[in-house]
Structures are given as C-alpha cells and as structure tokens.
Coordinates of C-alpha atoms and ligand atoms in Angstrom, one line a residue:
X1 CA 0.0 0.0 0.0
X2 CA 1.4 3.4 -1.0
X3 CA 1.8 5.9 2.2
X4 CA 1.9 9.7 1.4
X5 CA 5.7 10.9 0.9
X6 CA 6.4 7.5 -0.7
X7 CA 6.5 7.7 -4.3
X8 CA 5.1 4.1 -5.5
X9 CA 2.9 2.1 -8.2
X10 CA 0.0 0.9 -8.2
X11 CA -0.3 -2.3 -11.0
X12 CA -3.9 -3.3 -12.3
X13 CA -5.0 -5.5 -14.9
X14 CA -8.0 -2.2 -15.4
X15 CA -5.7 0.4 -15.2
X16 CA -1.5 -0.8 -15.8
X17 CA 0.6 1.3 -14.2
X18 CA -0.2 4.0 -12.1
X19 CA 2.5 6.0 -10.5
X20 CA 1.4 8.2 -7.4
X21 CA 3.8 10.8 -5.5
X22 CA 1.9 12.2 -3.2
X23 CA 3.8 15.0 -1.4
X24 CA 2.1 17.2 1.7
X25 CA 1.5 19.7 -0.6
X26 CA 0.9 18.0 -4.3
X27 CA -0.3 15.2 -5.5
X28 CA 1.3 13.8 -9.0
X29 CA -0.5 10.8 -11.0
X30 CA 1.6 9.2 -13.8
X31 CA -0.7 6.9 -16.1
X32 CA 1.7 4.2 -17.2
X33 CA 4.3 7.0 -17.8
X34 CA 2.0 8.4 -20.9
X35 CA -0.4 11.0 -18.9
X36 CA 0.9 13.3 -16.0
X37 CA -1.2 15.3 -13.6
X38 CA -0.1 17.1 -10.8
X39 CA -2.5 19.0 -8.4
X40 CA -2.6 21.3 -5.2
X41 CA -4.5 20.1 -1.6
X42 CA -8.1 21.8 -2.8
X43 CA -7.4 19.7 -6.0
X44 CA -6.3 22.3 -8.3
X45 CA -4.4 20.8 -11.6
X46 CA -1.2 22.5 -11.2
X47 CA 0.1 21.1 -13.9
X48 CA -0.2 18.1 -16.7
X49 CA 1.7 16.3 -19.8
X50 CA -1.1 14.8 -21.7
X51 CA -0.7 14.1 -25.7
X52 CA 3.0 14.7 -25.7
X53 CA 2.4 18.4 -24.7
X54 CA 3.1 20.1 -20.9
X55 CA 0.1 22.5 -19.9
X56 CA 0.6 24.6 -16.8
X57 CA -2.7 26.2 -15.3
X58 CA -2.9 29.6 -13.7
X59 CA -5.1 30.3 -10.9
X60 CA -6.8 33.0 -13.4
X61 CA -8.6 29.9 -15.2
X62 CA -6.3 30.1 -17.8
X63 CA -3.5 27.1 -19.4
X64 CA 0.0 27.5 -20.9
X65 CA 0.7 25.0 -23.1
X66 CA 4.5 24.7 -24.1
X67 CA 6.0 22.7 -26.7
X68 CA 9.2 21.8 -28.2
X69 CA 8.6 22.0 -32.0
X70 CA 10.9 21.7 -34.9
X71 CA 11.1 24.9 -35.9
X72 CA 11.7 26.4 -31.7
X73 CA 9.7 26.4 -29.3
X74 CA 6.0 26.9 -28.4
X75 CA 4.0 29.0 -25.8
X76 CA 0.7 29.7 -26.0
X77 CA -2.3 30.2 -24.1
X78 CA -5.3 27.5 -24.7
X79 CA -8.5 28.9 -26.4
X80 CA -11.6 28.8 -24.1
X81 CA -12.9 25.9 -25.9
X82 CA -9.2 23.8 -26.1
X83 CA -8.9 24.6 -21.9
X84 CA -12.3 23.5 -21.4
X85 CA -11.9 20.1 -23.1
X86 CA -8.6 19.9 -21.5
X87 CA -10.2 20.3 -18.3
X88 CA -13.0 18.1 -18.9
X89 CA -10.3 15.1 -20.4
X90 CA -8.5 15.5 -16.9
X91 CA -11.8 15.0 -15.1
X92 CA -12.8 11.6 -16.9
X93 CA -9.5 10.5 -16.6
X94 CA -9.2 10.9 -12.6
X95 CA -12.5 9.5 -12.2
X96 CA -11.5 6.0 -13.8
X97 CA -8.3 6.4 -12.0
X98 CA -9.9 6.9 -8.7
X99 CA -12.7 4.3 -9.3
X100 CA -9.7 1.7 -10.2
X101 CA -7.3 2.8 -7.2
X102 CA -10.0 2.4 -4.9
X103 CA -9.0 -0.9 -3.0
X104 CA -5.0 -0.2 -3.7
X105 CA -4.3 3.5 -2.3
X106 CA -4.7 5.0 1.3
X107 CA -7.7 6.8 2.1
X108 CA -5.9 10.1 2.2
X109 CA -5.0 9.9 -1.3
X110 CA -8.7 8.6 -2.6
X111 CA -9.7 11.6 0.0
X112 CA -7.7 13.9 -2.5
X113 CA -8.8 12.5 -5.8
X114 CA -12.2 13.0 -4.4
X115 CA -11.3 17.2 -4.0
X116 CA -10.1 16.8 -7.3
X117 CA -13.0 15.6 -9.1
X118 CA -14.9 18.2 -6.9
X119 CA -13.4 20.5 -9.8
X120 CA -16.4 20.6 -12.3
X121 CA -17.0 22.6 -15.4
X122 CA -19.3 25.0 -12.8
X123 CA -16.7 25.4 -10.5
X124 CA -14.2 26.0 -12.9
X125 CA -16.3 29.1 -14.5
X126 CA -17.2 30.2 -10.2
X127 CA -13.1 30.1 -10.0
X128 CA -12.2 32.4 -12.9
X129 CA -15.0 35.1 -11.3
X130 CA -14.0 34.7 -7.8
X131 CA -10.1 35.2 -9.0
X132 CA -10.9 38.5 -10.8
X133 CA -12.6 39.8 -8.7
X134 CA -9.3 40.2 -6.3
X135 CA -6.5 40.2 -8.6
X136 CA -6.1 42.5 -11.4
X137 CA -4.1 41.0 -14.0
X138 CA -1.0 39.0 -12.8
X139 CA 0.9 40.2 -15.6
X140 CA 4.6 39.5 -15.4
X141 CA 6.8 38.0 -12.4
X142 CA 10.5 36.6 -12.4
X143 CA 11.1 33.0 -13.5
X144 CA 12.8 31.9 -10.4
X145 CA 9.3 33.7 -8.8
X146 CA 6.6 31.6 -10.6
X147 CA 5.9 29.5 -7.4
X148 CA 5.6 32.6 -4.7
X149 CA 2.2 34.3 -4.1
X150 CA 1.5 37.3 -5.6
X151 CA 0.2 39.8 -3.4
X152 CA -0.6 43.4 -4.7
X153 CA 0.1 45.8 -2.7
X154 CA -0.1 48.2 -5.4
X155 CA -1.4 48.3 -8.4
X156 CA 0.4 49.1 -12.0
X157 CA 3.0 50.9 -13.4
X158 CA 3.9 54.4 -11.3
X159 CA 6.0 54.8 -14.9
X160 CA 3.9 53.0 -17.2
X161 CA 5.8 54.2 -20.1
X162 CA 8.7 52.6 -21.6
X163 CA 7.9 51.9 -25.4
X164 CA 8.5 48.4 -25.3
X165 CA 5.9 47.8 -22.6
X166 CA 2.3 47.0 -22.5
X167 CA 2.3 45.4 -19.4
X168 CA 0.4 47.6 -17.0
X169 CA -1.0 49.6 -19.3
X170 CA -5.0 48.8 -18.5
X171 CA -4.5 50.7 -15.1
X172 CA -3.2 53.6 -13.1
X173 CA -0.7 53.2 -10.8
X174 CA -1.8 53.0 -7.3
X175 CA -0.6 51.9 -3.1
X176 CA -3.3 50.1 -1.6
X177 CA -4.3 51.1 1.8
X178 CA -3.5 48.8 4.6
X179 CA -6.9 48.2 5.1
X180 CA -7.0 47.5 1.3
X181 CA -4.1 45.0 2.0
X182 CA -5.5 43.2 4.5
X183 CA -8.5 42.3 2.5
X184 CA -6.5 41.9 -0.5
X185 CA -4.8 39.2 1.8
X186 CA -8.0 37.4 3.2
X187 CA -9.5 37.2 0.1
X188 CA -6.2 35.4 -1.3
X189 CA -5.7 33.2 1.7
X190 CA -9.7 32.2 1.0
X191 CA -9.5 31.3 -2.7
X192 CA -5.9 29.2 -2.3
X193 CA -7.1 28.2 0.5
X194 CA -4.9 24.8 1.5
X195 CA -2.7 25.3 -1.9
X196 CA -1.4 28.4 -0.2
X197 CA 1.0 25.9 1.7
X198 CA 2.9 25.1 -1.9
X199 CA 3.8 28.7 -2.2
X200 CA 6.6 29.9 0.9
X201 CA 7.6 33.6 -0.7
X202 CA 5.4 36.7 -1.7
X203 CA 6.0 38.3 -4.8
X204 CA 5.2 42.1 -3.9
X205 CA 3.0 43.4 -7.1
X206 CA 2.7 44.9 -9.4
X207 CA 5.5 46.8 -11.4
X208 CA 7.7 48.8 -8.6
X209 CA 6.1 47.9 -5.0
X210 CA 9.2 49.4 -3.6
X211 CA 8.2 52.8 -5.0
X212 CA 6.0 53.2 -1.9
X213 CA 7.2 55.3 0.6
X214 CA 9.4 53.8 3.7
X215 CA 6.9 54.4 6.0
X216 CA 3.8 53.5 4.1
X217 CA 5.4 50.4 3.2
X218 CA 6.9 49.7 6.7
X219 CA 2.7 49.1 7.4
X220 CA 1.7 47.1 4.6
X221 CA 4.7 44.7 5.2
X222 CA 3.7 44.5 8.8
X223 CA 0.0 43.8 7.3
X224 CA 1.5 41.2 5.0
X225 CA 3.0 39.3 8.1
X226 CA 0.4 39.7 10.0
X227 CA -1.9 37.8 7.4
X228 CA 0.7 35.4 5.7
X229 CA 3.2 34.3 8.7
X230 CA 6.0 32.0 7.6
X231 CA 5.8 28.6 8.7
X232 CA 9.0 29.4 11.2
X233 CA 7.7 31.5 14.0
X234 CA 10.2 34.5 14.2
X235 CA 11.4 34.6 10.5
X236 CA 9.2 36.2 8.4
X237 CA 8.0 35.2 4.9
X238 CA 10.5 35.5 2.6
X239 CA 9.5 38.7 0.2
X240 CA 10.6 39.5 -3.9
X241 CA 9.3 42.6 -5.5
X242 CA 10.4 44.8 -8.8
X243 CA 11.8 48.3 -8.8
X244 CA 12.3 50.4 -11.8
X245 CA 15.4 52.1 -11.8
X246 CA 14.5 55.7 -10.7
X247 CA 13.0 53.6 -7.9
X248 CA 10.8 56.8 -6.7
X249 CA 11.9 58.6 -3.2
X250 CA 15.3 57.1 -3.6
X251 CA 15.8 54.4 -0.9
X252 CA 19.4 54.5 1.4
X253 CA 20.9 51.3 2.0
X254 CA 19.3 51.5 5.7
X255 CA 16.4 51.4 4.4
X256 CA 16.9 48.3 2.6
X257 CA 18.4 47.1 5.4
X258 CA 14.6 47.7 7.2
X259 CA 13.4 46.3 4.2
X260 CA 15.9 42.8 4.4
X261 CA 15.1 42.4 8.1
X262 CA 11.1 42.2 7.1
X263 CA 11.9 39.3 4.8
X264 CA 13.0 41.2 1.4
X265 CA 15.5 38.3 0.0
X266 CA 16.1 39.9 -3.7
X267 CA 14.5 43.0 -5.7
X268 CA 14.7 42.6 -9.5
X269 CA 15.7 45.7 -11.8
X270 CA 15.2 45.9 -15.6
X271 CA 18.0 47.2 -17.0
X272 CA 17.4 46.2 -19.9
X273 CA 20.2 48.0 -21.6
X274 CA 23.7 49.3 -20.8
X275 CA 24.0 51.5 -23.7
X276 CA 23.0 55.0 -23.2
X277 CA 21.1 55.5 -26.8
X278 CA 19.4 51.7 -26.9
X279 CA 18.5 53.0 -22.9
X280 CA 16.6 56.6 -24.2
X281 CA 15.0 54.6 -27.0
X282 CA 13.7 51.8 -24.7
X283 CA 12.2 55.2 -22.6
X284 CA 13.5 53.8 -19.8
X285 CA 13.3 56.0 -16.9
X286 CA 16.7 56.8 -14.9
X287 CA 20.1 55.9 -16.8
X288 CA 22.2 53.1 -16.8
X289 CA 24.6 54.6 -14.7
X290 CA 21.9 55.4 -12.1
X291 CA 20.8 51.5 -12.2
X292 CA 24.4 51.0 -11.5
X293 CA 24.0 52.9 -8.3
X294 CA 20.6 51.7 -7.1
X295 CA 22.3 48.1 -7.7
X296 CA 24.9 48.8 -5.2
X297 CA 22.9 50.3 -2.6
X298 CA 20.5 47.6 -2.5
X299 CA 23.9 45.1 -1.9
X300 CA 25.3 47.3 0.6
X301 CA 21.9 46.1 2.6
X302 CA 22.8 42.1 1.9
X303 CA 19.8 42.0 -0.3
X304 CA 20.3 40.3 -3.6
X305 CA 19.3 41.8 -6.8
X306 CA 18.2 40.3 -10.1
X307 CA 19.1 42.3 -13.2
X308 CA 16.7 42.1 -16.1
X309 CA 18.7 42.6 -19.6
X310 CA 16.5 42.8 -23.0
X311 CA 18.0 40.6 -26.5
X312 CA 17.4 42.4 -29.6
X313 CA 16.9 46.1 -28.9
X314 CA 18.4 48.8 -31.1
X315 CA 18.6 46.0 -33.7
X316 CA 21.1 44.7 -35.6
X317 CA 22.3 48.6 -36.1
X318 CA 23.0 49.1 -31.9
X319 CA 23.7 45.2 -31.2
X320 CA 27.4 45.8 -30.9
X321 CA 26.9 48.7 -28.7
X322 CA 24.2 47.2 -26.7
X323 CA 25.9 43.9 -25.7
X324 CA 29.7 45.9 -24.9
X325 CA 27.8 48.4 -22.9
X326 CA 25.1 46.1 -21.1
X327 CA 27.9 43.5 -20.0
X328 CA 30.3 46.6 -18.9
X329 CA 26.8 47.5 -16.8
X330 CA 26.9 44.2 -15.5
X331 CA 30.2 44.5 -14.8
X332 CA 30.3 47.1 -12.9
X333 CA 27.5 46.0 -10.3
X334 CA 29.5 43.5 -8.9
X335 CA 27.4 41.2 -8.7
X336 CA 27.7 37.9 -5.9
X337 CA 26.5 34.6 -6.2
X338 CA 22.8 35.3 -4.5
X339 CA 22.2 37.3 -7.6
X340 CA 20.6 36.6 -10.9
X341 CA 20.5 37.9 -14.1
X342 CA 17.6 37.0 -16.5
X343 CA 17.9 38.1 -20.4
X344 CA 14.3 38.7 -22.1
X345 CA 13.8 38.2 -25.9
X346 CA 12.4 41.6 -27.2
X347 CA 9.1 40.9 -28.2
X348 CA 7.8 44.2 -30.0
X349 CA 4.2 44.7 -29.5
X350 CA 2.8 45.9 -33.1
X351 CA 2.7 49.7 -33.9
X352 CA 3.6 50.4 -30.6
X353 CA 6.2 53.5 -30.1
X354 CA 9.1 51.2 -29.9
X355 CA 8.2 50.1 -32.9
X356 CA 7.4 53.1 -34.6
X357 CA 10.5 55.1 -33.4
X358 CA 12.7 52.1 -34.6
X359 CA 11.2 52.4 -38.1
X360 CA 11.7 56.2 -37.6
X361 CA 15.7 55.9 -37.2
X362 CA 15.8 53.5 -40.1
X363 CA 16.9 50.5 -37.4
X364 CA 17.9 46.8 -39.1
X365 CA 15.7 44.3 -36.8
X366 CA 17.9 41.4 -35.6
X367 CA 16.1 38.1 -37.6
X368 CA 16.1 34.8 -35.6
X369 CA 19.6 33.6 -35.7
X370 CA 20.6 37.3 -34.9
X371 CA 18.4 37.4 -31.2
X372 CA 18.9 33.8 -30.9
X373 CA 23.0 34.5 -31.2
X374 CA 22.6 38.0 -29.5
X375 CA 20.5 36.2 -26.7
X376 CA 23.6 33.5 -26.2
X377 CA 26.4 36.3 -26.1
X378 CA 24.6 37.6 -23.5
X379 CA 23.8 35.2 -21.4
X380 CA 27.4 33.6 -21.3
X381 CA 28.7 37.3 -21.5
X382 CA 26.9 38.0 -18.0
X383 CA 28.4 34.7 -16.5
X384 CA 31.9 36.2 -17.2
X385 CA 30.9 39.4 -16.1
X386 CA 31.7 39.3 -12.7
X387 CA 34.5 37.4 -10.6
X388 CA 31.3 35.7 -8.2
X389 CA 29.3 33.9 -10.9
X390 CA 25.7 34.8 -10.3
X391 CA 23.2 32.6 -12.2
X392 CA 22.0 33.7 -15.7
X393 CA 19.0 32.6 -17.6
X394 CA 16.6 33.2 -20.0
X395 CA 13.2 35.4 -19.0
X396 CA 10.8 34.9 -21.8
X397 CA 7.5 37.0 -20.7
X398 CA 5.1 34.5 -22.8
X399 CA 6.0 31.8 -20.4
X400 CA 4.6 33.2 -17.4
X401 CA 1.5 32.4 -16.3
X402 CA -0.4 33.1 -12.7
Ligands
LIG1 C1 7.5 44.4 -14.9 S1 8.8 44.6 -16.0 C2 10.1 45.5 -15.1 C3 10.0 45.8 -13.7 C4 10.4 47.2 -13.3 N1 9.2 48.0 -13.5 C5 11.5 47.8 -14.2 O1 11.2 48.5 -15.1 O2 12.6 47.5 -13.9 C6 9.6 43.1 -16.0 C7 10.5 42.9 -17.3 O3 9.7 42.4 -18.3 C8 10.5 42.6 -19.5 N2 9.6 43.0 -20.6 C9 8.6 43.9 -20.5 N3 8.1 44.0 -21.8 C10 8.8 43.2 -22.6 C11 8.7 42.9 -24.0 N4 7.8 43.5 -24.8 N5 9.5 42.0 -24.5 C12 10.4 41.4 -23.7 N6 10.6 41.6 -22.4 C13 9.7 42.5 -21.8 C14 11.5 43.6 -19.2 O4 12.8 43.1 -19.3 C15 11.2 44.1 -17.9 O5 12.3 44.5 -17.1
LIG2 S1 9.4 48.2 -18.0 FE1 9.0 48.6 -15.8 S2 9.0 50.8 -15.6 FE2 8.8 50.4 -17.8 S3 6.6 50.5 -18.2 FE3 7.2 48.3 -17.8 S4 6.8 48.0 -15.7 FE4 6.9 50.2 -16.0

C-alpha cells in the first residue's frame, strides 16, 4: 500500500501502471508514464503532460501549453474551448483512475482525488470570477518567482511608459491602503485556500512595490505578516518585489536594510540595456549609470538583486553597442552569487512606439539567428561578467503564467 511521501505504483490489470507521488502539498499521477497530472490540496491541476504536450494552469482559469517544435519552441495560451476540453479530459480521466485505485491507495490519497473531481466545469467558470474579482491581471513576475504568491500591494506601473511595454498599461498606478491590503490578503488566503501551503515567498506586485514610501510600506509589510506568517515562527516570509530604476523617493541602503530584516530576499531591476542610446530609446526611466548605483545600494543592505537585460533592442544597427555596454553594466555592479540575471527576448508589441520610433531611425531588426545568437552572447557574457558567478538565464514574458 502506497503511504503519502512514498513515491510508488500501483499495478492493475484495469488500469496498468499507475505512479502516485503524493507529497504534503501535491499530489502527482503518472498513467503508465504516458499521462501526468499534478494538483494542489483543494485539488487544483497545477500542472499536466497529456498528448506529448506540458500545460501549466494559472489560478486566473487560464492554461500554458508549451511545446518543443521543430522549428523552436512553443507558448501559447489554450483557447476557451481547447482549456475547457482539457479540463473536462482530466476530469474523466481521474475519475476512472480513482474508481480503479480504490482498493490499492490510502484513504488520504482517494480523499484527494475526491477534492479533485470536486473540480467541475461549474466550479471551474465560479473560479475564474472569484479570481478576478481580487486580482487584477497578474501580468509578469521573475522565472525563479513563478511558485511565490502574488500579493498586490499596489497596483500598476507608477512609470507605465517605456515603449516596449504594454504590461500595466489597462491601469493607473496606485498603493493600496493597509486596510485595502488586509482584505486583498484574506480574500487570497480564502480562494488558495490549502494550496497556499505550496507557495513559501510573496512576490510584492505589481511593477515597482518598492516605489511606496518607507513608512507606508513599513505598514503594509507588517500587514503582510500579520496575514501570511511563515511557517518558522520569528522569521518572516521570505519577500521579492520589482523596482524600476529611478525607484521613486530614492531608498538609502538602511532602508533596505529595514526592508531585508522584514523578509525582502532579492528586488529585480530591468536594465534592460547598458547602452545609453538603446537605454533613451527603450524610454526607460533613470540611466544606466543610475541603475548601477541603485544596484549597489540595495547590496550594501545584503539583499540580492536580479538584473533584467532585453536581447534584440536597437537591432542589428546598436547590437554591438548594446551587448559591450550592457555586460560593462553588468560588470560594474559586482554582482555575488545570490544574484541573478535573466535576459528577455524583445518581443515588439505591433505599432507600438518602440516600434514606430525604430522604423523612424531606419533601425535593421535582428532576424532569428541574430536574437537567438545576440540572446547567447549575452547570457554567457553575463556569467563572465563578474568574478562571483551569479546565475543567468533566459526570461521569456510568454512563459509566465499566474
Ligand atoms: C515588470 S517589468 C520591469 C520591472 C520594473 N518596473 C522595471 O522597469 O525595472 C519586467 C520585465 O519584463 C520585460 N519585458 C517587458 N516588456 C517586454 C517585452 N515587450 N519583451 C520582452 N521583455 C519585456 C523587461 O525586461 C522588464 O524588465
Ligand atoms: S518596464 Fe517597468 S518601468 Fe517600464 S513600463 Fe514596464 S513595468 Fe513600468
């Protein structure tokens, strides 16, 4: 007989092979190696392989599918109509798997394939409602990030203007009260209700949480650990949140210092560009240089940072200038092992004013091979960057998911 924590199989003449891992937090069901489905303690799908294609659900109702193809890689979102017959395939298939495990599994586990089959087309559709109704859109988060809870403590872009970025662009920037927080926070810890134990860290949304005022924010963090307390009494939750470069009233490293001591582990900065003219055309605000010095005030505190580069702006025209001068950027932040830097694939939203100011200046787009190779020098460019190796990898914004 399986026990929870013990991965093991289950053989049945009905059924083969079925593989069951179930962990205190997850439960994964392999179907004779072909089928995988992975799902949270209020039976959620987290997660499944079915068909020769991974699908990764978001708690907005919505499914990632991402394939290797051929030609590179897929990521998509499913169609209402492909989700719902994914969803509805997942259903049929845990109910014969739970009718045939009956007699071979503990009753914990057929307890939990019971919450999951709890998950019916209506609740589904109740689900999507409840979740917009106290999230506005989840829109982008680190990779290392994709398992934390978001929390927004405020809303949107205070820049909201770079040309590359549509991101926050269907609502004004704005701090939450901490009244506004703490219902924010019940209404979170209600809807992931037991799946809120898979996720240890907050990600602090939206764009540049650490734009709020010391004092202001010195409340809603003490809000936030008042509602989510880490599972070790005395340390608090461990916190990750963006800053744009400006990064508003200007923080001092003793502030950061505040801010590391109530949990902050690393605050991620997009760059995006060492080069001074690829910088102005991104509309960026601050400077490289100024990102420089926001980088080493936040590591004077012992928090880590994680430095967000872009592949492919400026072209093929600026690419020489933009790699030198974003690895020299690099460079010159010294950055430690805790760190990280991610490099993003421009994606340039149609007719936007990226767009239109690159066609203005006459700029050569980079074609595939050109990002793809620009995207490589980067990445093992960063690693040589500094003396203390932080980790580098890809950030591609169509892979996210929440
Ligand atoms: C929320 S944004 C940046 C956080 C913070 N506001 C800042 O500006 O530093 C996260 C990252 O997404 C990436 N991003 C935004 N739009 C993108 C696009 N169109 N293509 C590729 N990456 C993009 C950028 O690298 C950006 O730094
Ligand atoms: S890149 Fe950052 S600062 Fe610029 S608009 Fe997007 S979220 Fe705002």
């Amino acid at each position: 007989m399986p026990r929870p924590n013990a991965p093991s199989v289950v053989t049945t003449p009905e059924l083969g092979s079925i593989y069951l891992n179930a962990q205190p937090h997850a439960l994964t069901i392999s179907d004779n190696l072909h089928t995988t489905y992975s799902f949270d303690r209020e039976g959620r799908l987290l997660s499944c392989f079915v068909g020769g294609q991974n699908y990764r659900c978001g708690f907005c109702g919505e499914i990632l599918l991402k394939a290797t193809l051929a030609g590179g890689k897929l990521r998509r979102r499913l169609r209402p109509d492909e989700r719902d017959d994914l969803l509805e395939a997942v259903h049929t298939a845990v109910t014969r798997l739970s009718t045939g495990l009956a007699n071979y599994v503990p009753a914990e586990v057929h307890a939990w394939l019971a919450t999951v089959l709890a998950w019916d087309a209506a609740r589904h559709t109740h689900d999507r409602q409840t979740f917009q109704t106290i999230y506005k859109p989840v829109s982008i988060v680190p990779p290392d990030q994709y398992q934390a809870v978001v929390v927004q403590a405020t809303e949107g872009c205070s820049w909201n203007r770079c040309s590359f970025c549509t991101f926050y662009r269907d609502r004004p920037f704005r701090i939450k009260t901490p009244t506004e927080l703490r219902t924010h926070l019940h209404q979170i810890k209600a809807f992931l209700g037991r799946g809120l134990a898979l996720r240890q860290a907050v990600f602090l949304g939206d764009a540049n949480a650490l734009i709020v005022p010391q004092p202001r924010l010195r409340e809603l963090l003490a809000v936030l650990h008042d509602e989510l307390p880490s599972a070790t009494p005395g340390v608090p939750r461990k916190l990750y949140a963006f800053l744009d470069i400006f990064g508003g009233e200007h923080k001092t490293t003793a502030q950061y210092a505040e801010l590391g001591a109530a949990g902050m582990r690393r605050i991620y900065l997009g760059l995006e560009s060492g080069d001074a003219t690829v910088f102005d055309l991104l509309n960026k605000p601050g400077s490289p240089a100024a990102c420089i010095e926001v980088v080493r005030t936040i590591k004077a505190s012992g928090i880590n940072v994680g430095i967000i580069l872009l592949a492919g702006p400026g072209g093929a025209t600026l690419a020489h200038q933009h790699v030198t001068q974003s690895l020299a950027a690099l460079a010159a932040m010294e950055l430690t092992a805790g760190d990280l830097v991610y490099v993003s694939p421009l994606i340039v939203p149609a007719d936007g004013p990226y767009a239109q100011q690159a066609r203005a200046l006459g700029l050569v787009p980079l074609d595939a091979d050109g990002l793809a190779s620009q995207l490589a020098t980067l990445k093992v460019g960063a690693v040589a960057a500094t003396a203390h190796r932080p980790k580098v990898a890809l950030y591609h914004i169509e892979e996210w998911i929440y």
